[in-house]
Amino acid sequence: MRGNMGNMNKMMKQMQKMQKDMLKAQEELQAMTFEATAGGGMVKVVANGKKEILEVEIKEEVVDPDDVEMLQDLIIAATNEVLTKVDDQSNETMGKFTQGMNLPGGMF
């Protein structure tokens, strides 16, 4: 019985360490910035790891009052790309903690 308690305590300490490490990794991820461009760099979008858009830069030469739709498409493309980068980094960072745990898809 005593051996089981020792194993249980050891396992609890490992779980607490993993939880602490996960929180630290999550905080670091949220502090990171990501950027993506569209239209050959005509539109740039910057986001953080929390998926908050921090900045949108639009080169003056891409602004055409007769073709607002193209500008909107470039903004959408750059925004979607930067959010994909955040997701990819999040999956890579958090995946090392969930590897082998058989969690439902898309948890991290």
Tab-separated table of C-alpha atoms in Angstrom:
chain	number	residue	atom	x	y	z
A	1	MET	CA	0.000	0.000	0.000
A	2	ARG	CA	2.840	2.362	0.897
A	3	GLY	CA	4.402	1.923	-2.575
A	4	ASN	CA	1.171	2.932	-4.287
A	5	MET	CA	0.999	6.166	-2.305
A	6	GLY	CA	4.590	6.992	-3.246
A	7	ASN	CA	3.814	6.381	-6.906
A	8	MET	CA	0.660	8.467	-6.625
A	9	ASN	CA	2.570	11.364	-5.033
A	10	LYS	CA	5.257	11.136	-7.703
A	11	MET	CA	2.620	11.150	-10.426
A	12	MET	CA	0.849	14.159	-8.858
A	13	LYS	CA	4.145	16.088	-8.737
A	14	GLN	CA	4.792	15.251	-12.390
A	15	MET	CA	1.294	16.437	-13.325
A	16	GLN	CA	1.764	19.681	-11.389
A	17	LYS	CA	5.098	20.297	-13.127
A	18	MET	CA	3.536	19.587	-16.526
A	19	GLN	CA	0.673	21.978	-15.755
A	20	LYS	CA	3.148	24.675	-14.710
A	21	ASP	CA	5.204	24.100	-17.875
A	22	MET	CA	2.042	24.246	-20.014
A	23	LEU	CA	0.981	27.552	-18.478
A	24	LYS	CA	4.440	29.001	-19.077
A	25	ALA	CA	4.420	27.814	-22.701
A	26	GLN	CA	0.938	29.254	-23.181
A	27	GLU	CA	2.023	32.625	-21.793
A	28	GLU	CA	5.078	32.667	-24.037
A	29	LEU	CA	2.940	31.778	-27.039
A	30	GLN	CA	0.471	34.566	-26.282
A	31	ALA	CA	3.319	37.083	-26.051
A	32	MET	CA	4.691	36.115	-29.479
A	33	THR	CA	3.886	38.142	-32.591
A	34	PHE	CA	3.217	36.752	-36.035
A	35	GLU	CA	2.981	38.491	-39.389
A	36	ALA	CA	1.728	37.639	-42.827
A	37	THR	CA	1.558	39.533	-46.093
A	38	ALA	CA	-0.563	39.411	-49.222
A	39	GLY	CA	-0.250	40.944	-52.656
A	40	GLY	CA	3.523	40.741	-52.694
A	41	GLY	CA	3.812	42.638	-49.433
A	42	MET	CA	1.206	45.260	-50.277
A	43	VAL	CA	-0.810	44.308	-47.179
A	44	LYS	CA	0.748	43.148	-43.906
A	45	VAL	CA	-1.137	41.933	-40.842
A	46	VAL	CA	0.473	41.411	-37.428
A	47	ALA	CA	-1.195	39.377	-34.671
A	48	ASN	CA	-0.220	38.060	-31.273
A	49	GLY	CA	-0.552	34.529	-29.929
A	50	LYS	CA	-3.983	35.370	-28.537
A	51	LYS	CA	-5.177	35.894	-32.141
A	52	GLU	CA	-5.548	39.628	-31.578
A	53	ILE	CA	-4.761	41.721	-34.647
A	54	LEU	CA	-2.162	44.264	-33.565
A	55	GLU	CA	-1.394	46.008	-36.809
A	56	VAL	CA	-2.505	46.289	-40.421
A	57	GLU	CA	-0.216	47.983	-42.922
A	58	ILE	CA	-1.431	48.862	-46.397
A	59	LYS	CA	0.927	50.238	-49.035
A	60	GLU	CA	-0.457	53.389	-50.596
A	61	GLU	CA	-0.075	52.095	-54.147
A	62	VAL	CA	-2.545	49.243	-53.545
A	63	VAL	CA	-5.333	51.650	-52.576
A	64	ASP	CA	-7.521	52.038	-55.644
A	65	PRO	CA	-10.924	53.662	-55.054
A	66	ASP	CA	-12.197	51.864	-58.157
A	67	ASP	CA	-11.154	48.443	-56.847
A	68	VAL	CA	-11.915	48.358	-53.122
A	69	GLU	CA	-12.801	44.683	-53.440
A	70	MET	CA	-9.206	43.736	-54.268
A	71	LEU	CA	-7.944	45.553	-51.167
A	72	GLN	CA	-10.536	43.788	-49.025
A	73	ASP	CA	-9.448	40.427	-50.463
A	74	LEU	CA	-5.794	41.173	-49.675
A	75	ILE	CA	-6.641	42.114	-46.091
A	76	ILE	CA	-8.681	38.936	-45.650
A	77	ALA	CA	-5.912	36.792	-47.171
A	78	ALA	CA	-3.206	38.273	-44.937
A	79	THR	CA	-5.423	38.021	-41.849
A	80	ASN	CA	-6.306	34.384	-42.503
A	81	GLU	CA	-2.643	33.548	-43.109
A	82	VAL	CA	-1.464	35.171	-39.880
A	83	LEU	CA	-4.171	33.383	-37.879
A	84	THR	CA	-3.100	30.080	-39.458
A	85	LYS	CA	0.475	30.816	-38.358
A	86	VAL	CA	-0.740	31.389	-34.792
A	87	ASP	CA	-2.673	28.092	-34.879
A	88	ASP	CA	0.301	26.194	-36.289
A	89	GLN	CA	2.642	27.549	-33.600
A	90	SER	CA	0.061	26.847	-30.909
A	91	ASN	CA	-0.350	23.249	-32.084
A	92	GLU	CA	3.422	22.791	-32.193
A	93	THR	CA	4.006	24.360	-28.776
A	94	MET	CA	1.139	22.743	-26.920
A	95	GLY	CA	1.298	19.471	-28.845
A	96	LYS	CA	4.426	18.411	-27.008
A	97	PHE	CA	2.394	18.396	-23.782
A	98	THR	CA	-0.551	16.477	-25.194
A	99	GLN	CA	1.437	13.935	-27.226
A	100	GLY	CA	0.303	10.406	-26.426
A	101	MET	CA	-2.641	11.553	-24.299
A	102	ASN	CA	-5.295	10.689	-26.908
A	103	LEU	CA	-7.160	13.964	-26.420
A	104	PRO	CA	-10.033	14.758	-28.783
A	105	GLY	CA	-8.867	16.381	-32.038
A	106	GLY	CA	-8.335	20.116	-32.103
A	107	MET	CA	-7.807	20.554	-28.361
A	108	PHE	CA	-4.480	22.339	-29.048
